[in-house]
CSV table of C-alpha atoms in Angstrom, one decimal:
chain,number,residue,atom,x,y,z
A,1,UNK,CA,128.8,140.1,-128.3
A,2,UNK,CA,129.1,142.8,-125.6
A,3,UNK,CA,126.9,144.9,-128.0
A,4,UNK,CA,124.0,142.8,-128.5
A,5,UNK,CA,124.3,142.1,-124.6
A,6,UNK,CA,123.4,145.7,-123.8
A,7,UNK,CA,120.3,145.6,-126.0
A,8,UNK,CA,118.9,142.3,-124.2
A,9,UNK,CA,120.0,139.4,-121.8
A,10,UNK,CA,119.9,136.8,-124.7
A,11,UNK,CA,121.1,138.5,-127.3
A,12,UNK,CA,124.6,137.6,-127.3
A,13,UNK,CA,124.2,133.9,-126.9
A,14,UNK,CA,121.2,133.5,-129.4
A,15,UNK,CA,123.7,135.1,-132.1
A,16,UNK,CA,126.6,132.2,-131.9
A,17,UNK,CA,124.1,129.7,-131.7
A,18,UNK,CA,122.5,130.2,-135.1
A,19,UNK,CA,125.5,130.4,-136.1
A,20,UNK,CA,127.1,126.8,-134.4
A,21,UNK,CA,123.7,124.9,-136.2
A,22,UNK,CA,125.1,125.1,-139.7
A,23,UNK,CA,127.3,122.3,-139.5
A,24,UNK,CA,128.9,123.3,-143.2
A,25,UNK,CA,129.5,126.9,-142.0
A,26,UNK,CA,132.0,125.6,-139.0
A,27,UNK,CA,133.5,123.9,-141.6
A,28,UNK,CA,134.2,126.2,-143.8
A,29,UNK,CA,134.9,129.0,-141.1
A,30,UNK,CA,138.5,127.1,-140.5
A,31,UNK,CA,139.2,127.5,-144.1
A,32,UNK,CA,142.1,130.0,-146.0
A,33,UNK,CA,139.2,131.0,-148.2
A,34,UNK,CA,138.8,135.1,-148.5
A,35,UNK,CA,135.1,134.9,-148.0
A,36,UNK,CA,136.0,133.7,-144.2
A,37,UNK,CA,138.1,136.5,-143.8
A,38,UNK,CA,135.6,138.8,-145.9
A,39,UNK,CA,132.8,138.2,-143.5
A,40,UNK,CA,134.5,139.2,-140.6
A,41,UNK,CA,135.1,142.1,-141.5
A,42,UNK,CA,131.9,143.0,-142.8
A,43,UNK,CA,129.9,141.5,-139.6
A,44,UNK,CA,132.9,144.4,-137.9
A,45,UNK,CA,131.7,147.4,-140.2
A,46,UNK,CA,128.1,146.4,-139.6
A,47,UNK,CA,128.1,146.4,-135.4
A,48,UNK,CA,130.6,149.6,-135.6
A,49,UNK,CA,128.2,151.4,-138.1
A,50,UNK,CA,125.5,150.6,-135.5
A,51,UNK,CA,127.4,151.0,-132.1
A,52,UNK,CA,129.9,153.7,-133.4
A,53,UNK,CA,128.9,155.5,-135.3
A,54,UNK,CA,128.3,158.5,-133.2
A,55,UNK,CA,130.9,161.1,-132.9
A,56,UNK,CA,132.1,159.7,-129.3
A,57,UNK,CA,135.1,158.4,-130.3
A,58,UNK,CA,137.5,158.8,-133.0
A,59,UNK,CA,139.1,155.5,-132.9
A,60,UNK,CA,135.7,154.3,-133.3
A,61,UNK,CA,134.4,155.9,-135.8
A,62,UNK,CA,137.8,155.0,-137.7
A,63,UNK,CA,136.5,151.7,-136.9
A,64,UNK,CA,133.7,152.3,-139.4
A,65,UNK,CA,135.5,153.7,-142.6
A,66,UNK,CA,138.2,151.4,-142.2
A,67,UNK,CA,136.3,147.7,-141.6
A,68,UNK,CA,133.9,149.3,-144.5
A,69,UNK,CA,136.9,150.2,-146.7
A,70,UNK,CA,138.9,146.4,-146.1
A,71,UNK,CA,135.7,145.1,-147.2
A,72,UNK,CA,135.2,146.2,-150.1
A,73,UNK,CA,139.2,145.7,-150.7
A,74,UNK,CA,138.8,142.1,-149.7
A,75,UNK,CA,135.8,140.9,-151.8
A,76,UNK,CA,134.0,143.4,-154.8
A,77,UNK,CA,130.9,142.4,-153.9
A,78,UNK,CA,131.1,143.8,-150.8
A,79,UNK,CA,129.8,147.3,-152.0
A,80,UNK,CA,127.1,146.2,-151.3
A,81,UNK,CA,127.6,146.9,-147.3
A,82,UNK,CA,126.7,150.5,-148.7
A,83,UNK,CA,123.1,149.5,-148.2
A,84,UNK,CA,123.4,149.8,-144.7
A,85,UNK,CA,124.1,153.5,-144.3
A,86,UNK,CA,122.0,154.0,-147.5
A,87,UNK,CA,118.8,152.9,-145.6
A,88,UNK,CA,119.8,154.6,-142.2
A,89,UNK,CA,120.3,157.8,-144.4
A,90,UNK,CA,116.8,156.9,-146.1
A,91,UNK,CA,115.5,156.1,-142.9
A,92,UNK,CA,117.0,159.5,-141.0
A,93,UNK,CA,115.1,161.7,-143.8
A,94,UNK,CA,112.1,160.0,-143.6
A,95,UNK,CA,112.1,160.1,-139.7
A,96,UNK,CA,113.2,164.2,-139.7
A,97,UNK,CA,110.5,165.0,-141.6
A,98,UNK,CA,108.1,162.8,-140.2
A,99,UNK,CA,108.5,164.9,-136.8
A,100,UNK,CA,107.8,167.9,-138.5
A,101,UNK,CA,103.8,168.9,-138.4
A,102,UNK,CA,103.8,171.1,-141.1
A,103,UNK,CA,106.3,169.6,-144.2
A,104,UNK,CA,107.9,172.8,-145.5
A,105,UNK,CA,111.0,173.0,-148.2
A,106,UNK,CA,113.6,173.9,-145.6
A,107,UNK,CA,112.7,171.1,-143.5
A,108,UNK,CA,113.2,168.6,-146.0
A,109,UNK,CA,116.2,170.8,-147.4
A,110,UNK,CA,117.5,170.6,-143.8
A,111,UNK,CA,116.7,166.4,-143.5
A,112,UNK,CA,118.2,165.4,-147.2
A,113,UNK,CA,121.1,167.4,-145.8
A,114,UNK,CA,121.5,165.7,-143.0
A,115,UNK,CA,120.4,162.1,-144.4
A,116,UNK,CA,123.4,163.0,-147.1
A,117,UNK,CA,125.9,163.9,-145.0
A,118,UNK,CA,126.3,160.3,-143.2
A,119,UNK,CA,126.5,158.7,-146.3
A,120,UNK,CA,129.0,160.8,-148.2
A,121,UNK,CA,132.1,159.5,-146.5
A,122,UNK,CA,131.3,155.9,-147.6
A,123,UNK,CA,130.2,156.9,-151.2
A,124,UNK,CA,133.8,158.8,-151.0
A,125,UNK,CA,135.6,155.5,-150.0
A,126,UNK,CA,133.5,153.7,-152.9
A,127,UNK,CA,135.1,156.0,-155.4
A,128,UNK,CA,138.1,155.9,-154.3
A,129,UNK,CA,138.3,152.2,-154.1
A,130,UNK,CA,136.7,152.2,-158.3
A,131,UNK,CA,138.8,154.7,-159.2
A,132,UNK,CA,142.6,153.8,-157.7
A,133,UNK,CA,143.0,150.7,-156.6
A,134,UNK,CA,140.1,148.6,-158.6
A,135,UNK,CA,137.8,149.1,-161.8
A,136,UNK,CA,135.3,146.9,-161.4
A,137,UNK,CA,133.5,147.7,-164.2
A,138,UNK,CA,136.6,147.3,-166.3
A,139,UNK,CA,137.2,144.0,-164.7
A,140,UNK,CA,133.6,142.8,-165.7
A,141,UNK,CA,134.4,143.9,-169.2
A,142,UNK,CA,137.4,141.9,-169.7
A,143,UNK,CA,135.9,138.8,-168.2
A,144,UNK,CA,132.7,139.5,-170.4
A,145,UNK,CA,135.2,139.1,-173.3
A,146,UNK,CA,137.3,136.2,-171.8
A,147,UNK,CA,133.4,134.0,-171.4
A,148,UNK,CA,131.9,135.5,-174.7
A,149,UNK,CA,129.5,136.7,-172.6
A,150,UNK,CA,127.3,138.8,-170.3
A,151,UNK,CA,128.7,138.4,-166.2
A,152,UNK,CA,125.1,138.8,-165.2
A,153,UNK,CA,122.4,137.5,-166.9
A,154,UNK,CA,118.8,135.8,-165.5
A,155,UNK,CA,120.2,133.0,-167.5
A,156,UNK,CA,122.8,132.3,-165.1
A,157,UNK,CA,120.1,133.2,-161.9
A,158,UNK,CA,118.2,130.3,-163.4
A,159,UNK,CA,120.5,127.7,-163.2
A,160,UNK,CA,122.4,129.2,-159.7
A,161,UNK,CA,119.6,130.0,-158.0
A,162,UNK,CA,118.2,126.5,-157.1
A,163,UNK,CA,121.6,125.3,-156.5
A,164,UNK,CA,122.1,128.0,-153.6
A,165,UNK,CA,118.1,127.0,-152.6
A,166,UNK,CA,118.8,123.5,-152.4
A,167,UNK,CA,122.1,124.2,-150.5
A,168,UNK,CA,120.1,126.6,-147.8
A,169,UNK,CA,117.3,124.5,-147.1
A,170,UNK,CA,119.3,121.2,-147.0
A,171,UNK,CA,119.4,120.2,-142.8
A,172,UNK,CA,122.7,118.6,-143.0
A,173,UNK,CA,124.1,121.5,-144.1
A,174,UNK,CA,122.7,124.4,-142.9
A,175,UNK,CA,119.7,123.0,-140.1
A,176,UNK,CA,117.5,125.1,-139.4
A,177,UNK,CA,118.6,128.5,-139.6
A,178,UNK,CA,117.5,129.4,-143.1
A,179,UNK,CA,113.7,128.0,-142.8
A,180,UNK,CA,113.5,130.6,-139.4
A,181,UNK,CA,115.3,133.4,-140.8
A,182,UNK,CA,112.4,133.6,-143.6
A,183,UNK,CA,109.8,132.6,-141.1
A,184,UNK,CA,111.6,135.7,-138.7
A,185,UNK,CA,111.8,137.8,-141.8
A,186,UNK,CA,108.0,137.5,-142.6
A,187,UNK,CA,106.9,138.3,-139.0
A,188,UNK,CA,109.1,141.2,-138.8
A,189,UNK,CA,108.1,142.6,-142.1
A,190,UNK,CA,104.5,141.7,-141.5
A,191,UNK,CA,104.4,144.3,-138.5
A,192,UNK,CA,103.3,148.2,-139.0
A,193,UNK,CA,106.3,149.4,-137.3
A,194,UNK,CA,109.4,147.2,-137.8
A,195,UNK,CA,113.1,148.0,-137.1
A,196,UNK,CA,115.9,149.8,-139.6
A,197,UNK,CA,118.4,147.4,-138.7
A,198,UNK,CA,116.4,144.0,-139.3
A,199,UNK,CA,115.5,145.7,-143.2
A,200,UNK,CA,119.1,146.4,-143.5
A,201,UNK,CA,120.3,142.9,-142.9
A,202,UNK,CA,117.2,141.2,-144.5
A,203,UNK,CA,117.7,143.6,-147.7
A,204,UNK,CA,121.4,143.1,-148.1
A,205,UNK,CA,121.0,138.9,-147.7
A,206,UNK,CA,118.6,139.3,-150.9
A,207,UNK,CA,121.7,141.3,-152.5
A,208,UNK,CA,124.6,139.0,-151.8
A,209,UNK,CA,122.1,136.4,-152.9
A,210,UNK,CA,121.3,138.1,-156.3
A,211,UNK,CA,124.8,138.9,-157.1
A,212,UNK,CA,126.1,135.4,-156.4
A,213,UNK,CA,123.2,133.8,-158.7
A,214,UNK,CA,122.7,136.6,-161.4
A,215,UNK,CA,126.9,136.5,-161.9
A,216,UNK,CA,128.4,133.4,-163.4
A,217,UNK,CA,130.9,131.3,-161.4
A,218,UNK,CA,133.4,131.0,-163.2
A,219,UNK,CA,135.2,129.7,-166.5
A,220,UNK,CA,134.2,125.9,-165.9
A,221,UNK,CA,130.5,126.7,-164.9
A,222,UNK,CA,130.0,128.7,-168.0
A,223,UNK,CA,131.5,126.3,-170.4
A,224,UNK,CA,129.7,123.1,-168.6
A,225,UNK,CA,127.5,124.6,-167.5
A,226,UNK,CA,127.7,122.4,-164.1
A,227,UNK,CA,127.7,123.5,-160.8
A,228,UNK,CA,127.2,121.6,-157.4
A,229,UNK,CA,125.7,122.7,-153.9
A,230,UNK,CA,129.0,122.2,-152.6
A,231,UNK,CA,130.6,125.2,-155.2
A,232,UNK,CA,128.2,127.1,-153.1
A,233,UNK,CA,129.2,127.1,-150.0
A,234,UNK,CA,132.0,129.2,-150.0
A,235,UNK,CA,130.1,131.9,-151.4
A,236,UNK,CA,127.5,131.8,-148.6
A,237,UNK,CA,129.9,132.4,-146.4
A,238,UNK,CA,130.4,135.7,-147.2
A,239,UNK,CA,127.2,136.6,-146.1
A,240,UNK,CA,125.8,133.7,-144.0
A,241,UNK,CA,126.2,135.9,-140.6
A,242,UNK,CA,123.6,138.2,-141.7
A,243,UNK,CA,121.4,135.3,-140.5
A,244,UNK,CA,122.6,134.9,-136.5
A,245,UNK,CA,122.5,138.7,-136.6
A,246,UNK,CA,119.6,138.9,-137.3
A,247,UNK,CA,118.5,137.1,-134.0
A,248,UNK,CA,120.1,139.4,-132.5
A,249,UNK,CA,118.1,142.2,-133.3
A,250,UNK,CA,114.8,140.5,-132.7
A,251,UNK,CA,113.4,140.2,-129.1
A,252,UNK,CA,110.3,137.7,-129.4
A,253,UNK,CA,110.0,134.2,-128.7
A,254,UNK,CA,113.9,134.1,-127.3
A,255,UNK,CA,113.4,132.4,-124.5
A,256,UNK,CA,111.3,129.7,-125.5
A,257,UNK,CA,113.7,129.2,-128.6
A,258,UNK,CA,116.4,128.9,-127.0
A,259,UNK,CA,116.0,124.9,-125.3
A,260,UNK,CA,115.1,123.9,-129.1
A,261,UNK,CA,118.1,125.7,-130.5
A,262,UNK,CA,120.4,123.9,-127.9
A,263,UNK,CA,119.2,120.5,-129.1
A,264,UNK,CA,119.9,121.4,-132.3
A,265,UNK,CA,123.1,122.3,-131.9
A,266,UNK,CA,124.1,119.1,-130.7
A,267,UNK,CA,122.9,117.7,-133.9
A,268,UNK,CA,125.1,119.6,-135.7
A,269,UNK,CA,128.1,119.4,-133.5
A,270,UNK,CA,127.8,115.2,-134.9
A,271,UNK,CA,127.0,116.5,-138.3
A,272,UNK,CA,129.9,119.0,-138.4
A,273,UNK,CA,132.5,116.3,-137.6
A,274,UNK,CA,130.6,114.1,-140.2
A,275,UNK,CA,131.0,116.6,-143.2
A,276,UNK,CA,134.9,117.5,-141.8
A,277,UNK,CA,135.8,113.7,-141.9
A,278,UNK,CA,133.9,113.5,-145.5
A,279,UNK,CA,135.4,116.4,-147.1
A,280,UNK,CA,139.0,115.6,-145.7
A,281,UNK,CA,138.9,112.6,-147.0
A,282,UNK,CA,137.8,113.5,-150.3
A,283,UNK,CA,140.6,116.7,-150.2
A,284,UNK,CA,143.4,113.9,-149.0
A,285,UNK,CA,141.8,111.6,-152.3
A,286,UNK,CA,141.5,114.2,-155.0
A,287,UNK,CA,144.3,116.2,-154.9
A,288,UNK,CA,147.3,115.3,-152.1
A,289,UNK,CA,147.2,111.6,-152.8
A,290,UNK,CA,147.9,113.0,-156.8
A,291,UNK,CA,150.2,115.2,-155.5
A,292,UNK,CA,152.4,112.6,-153.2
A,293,UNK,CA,152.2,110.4,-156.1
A,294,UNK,CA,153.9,113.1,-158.6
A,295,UNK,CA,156.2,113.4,-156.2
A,296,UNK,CA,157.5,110.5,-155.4
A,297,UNK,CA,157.6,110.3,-159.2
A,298,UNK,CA,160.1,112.9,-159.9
A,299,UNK,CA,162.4,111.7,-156.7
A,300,UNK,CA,162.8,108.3,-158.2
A,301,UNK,CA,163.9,109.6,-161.8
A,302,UNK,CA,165.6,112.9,-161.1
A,303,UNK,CA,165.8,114.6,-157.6
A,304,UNK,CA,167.4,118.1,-159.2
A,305,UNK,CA,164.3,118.0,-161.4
A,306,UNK,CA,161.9,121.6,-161.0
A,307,UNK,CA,158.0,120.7,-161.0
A,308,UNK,CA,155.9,123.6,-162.3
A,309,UNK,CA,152.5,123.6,-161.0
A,310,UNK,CA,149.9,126.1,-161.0
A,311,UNK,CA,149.0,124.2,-157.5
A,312,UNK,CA,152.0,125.0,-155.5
A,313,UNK,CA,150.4,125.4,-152.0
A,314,UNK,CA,149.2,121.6,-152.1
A,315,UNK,CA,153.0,120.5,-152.9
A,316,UNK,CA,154.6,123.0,-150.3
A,317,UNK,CA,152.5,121.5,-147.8
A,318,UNK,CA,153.7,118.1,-148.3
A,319,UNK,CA,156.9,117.8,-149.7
A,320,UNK,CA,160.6,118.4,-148.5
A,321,UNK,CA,162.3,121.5,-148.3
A,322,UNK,CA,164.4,120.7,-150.8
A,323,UNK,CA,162.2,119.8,-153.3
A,324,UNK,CA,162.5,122.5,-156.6
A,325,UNK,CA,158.8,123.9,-157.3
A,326,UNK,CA,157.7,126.6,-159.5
A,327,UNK,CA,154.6,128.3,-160.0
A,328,UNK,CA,153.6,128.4,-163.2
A,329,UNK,CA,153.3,132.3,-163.0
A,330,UNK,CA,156.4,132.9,-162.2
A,331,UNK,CA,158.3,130.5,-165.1
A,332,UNK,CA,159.4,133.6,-166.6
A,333,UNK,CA,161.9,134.3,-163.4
A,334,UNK,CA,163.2,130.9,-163.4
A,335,UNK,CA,167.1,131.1,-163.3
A,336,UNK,CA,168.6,130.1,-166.9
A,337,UNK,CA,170.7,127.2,-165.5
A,338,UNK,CA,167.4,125.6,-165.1
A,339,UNK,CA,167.2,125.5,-168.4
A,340,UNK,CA,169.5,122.4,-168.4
A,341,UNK,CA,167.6,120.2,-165.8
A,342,UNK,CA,164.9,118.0,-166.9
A,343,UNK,CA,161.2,120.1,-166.2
């Protein structure tokens, strides 16, 4: 916030506000869900790349390679934050020989070197991520295999793409803020001259966007082929703060959008405690009234008894310390004097 505040006056309140009008968003931003924790730190590698990334300070330019390296740790589909250096690199070459009169082959030589060199250390991360800590390639593979079919496929874009549409453009659950980041994104990209940072975010929405709808969602979603608005949202979280930031980068029209943004946000204060009380209720229903039941269940016909779940958070939450549980992962480490109570 500090950072959008040097660039203009409104900046860092027009930011949290887009952000506040998307009554599902605050409800899923208090959730355990990576995608929460995901898009903090991507928002962090963005504003550092932007802020920091000049050779001023070296805890601050650690800033960048780390936030950009926990990203990609955190979600896969984060690689695609390398976008954002790709088109300041793209953007830096263009510009270098732009200034140049005469376009001769050491200039560009000299602006391709210079373009390359702020993108290599991130392209070195990437590789180091694929080829030590995760395969994603191999991972698609074996999934491919475990489905009996393609991860990506216009297929599945077909099918998830309206379901994320309808989620977007629905007021009660997102407001406003989708119908004026297109209406922002078409003004911007309507003008002659338009800024590097607004095509960064705008190009890497379209991306998270593609790769949630062009990748199946899971097991259940390719076998039934089913999925609801509400299987959405925690997958637009991972990339929903591209929208708020870019606000920030704009400068037109701030002040006479900001009264109409307040109102809104009151709306959506009502219609965030609306969907909390909803979804709660729903949780408590669904799955820790089932759980309370099982266990009072087991209490009344054998308190020694082990349950072995494949939920076990949901039973830690509610029921004694005592109580034996077992994840189903771990049956294989079970004691063998288990073996003679009743499972």
């Amino acid at each position: 916030l500090s950072s959008f505040k040097k660039e203009s006056t409104w900046n860092w309140l027009i930011g949290p506000i887009i952000y506040c009008i998307a009554p599902i968003i605050n409800v899923f931003s208090n959730t355990f869900l990576a995608e929460t924790f995901s898009s903090l730190i991507c928002l962090t590698f963005i504003l550092s790349y932007w802020y920091f990334r000049e050779p001023k300070c070296t805890t601050q330019q650690a800033l960048v390679y780390i936030s950009f390296f926990l990203a990609i740790i955190t979600k896969r589909e984060n690689i695609v934050l390398l976008t954002i250096p790709g088109i300041h690199a793209l953007d830096l070459f263009i510009r270098s020989v732009r200034e140049r009169i005469v376009i001769q082959e050491r200039c560009v030589y000299k602006a391709f070197k210079l373009s390359l060199s702020d993108i290599l250390p991130f392209i070195c991360l990437m590789v180091i991520y694929l080829v030590f800590i995760h395969n994603i390639f191999s991972t698609e593979a074996t999934e491919a295999i475990d489905i009996k079919s393609s991860t990506f496929s216009i297929s599945f874009f077909i099918k998830l793409f309206p379901c994320f549409a309808k989620a977007l453009f629905t007021f009660s659950y997102f407001s406003i803020s989708f119908w004026l980041f297109i209406i922002l994104s078409i003004t911007q990209l309507s003008r002659k001259f338009y800024s590097e940072k607004i095509v960064s975010i705008i190009v890497l929405f379209i991306l998270y966007l593609g790769l949630y709808t062009f990748h199946y969602r899971g097991y259940f979603f390719v076998m039934y082929d089913e999925l609801s608005s509400f299987e959405s949202f925690r997958y637009i979280n991972n990339f929903y703060y591209l929208i708020p930031l870019c606000f920030c980068h704009t400068n037109p029209y701030k002040r006479s959008l900001l009264p109409i943004l307040i109102v809104f946000l009151g709306v959506a204060l009502w219609q965030t405690k609306t969907e909390r009380e909803y979804y709660s209720q729903i949780e408590n229903e669904e799955r820790f009234e089932r759980a309370r039941a099982v266990e009072k269940y087991i209490n009344s016909i054998n308190d020694k008894a082990v349950l072995i779940t494949e939920n076990i958070l949901i039973y830690q939450n509610i029921v004694d310390r005592d109580f034996n549980l077992c994840n189903i992962g771990s049956l294989n480490a079970l004691p063998d004097f288990v073996s003679s109570r009743d499972i």
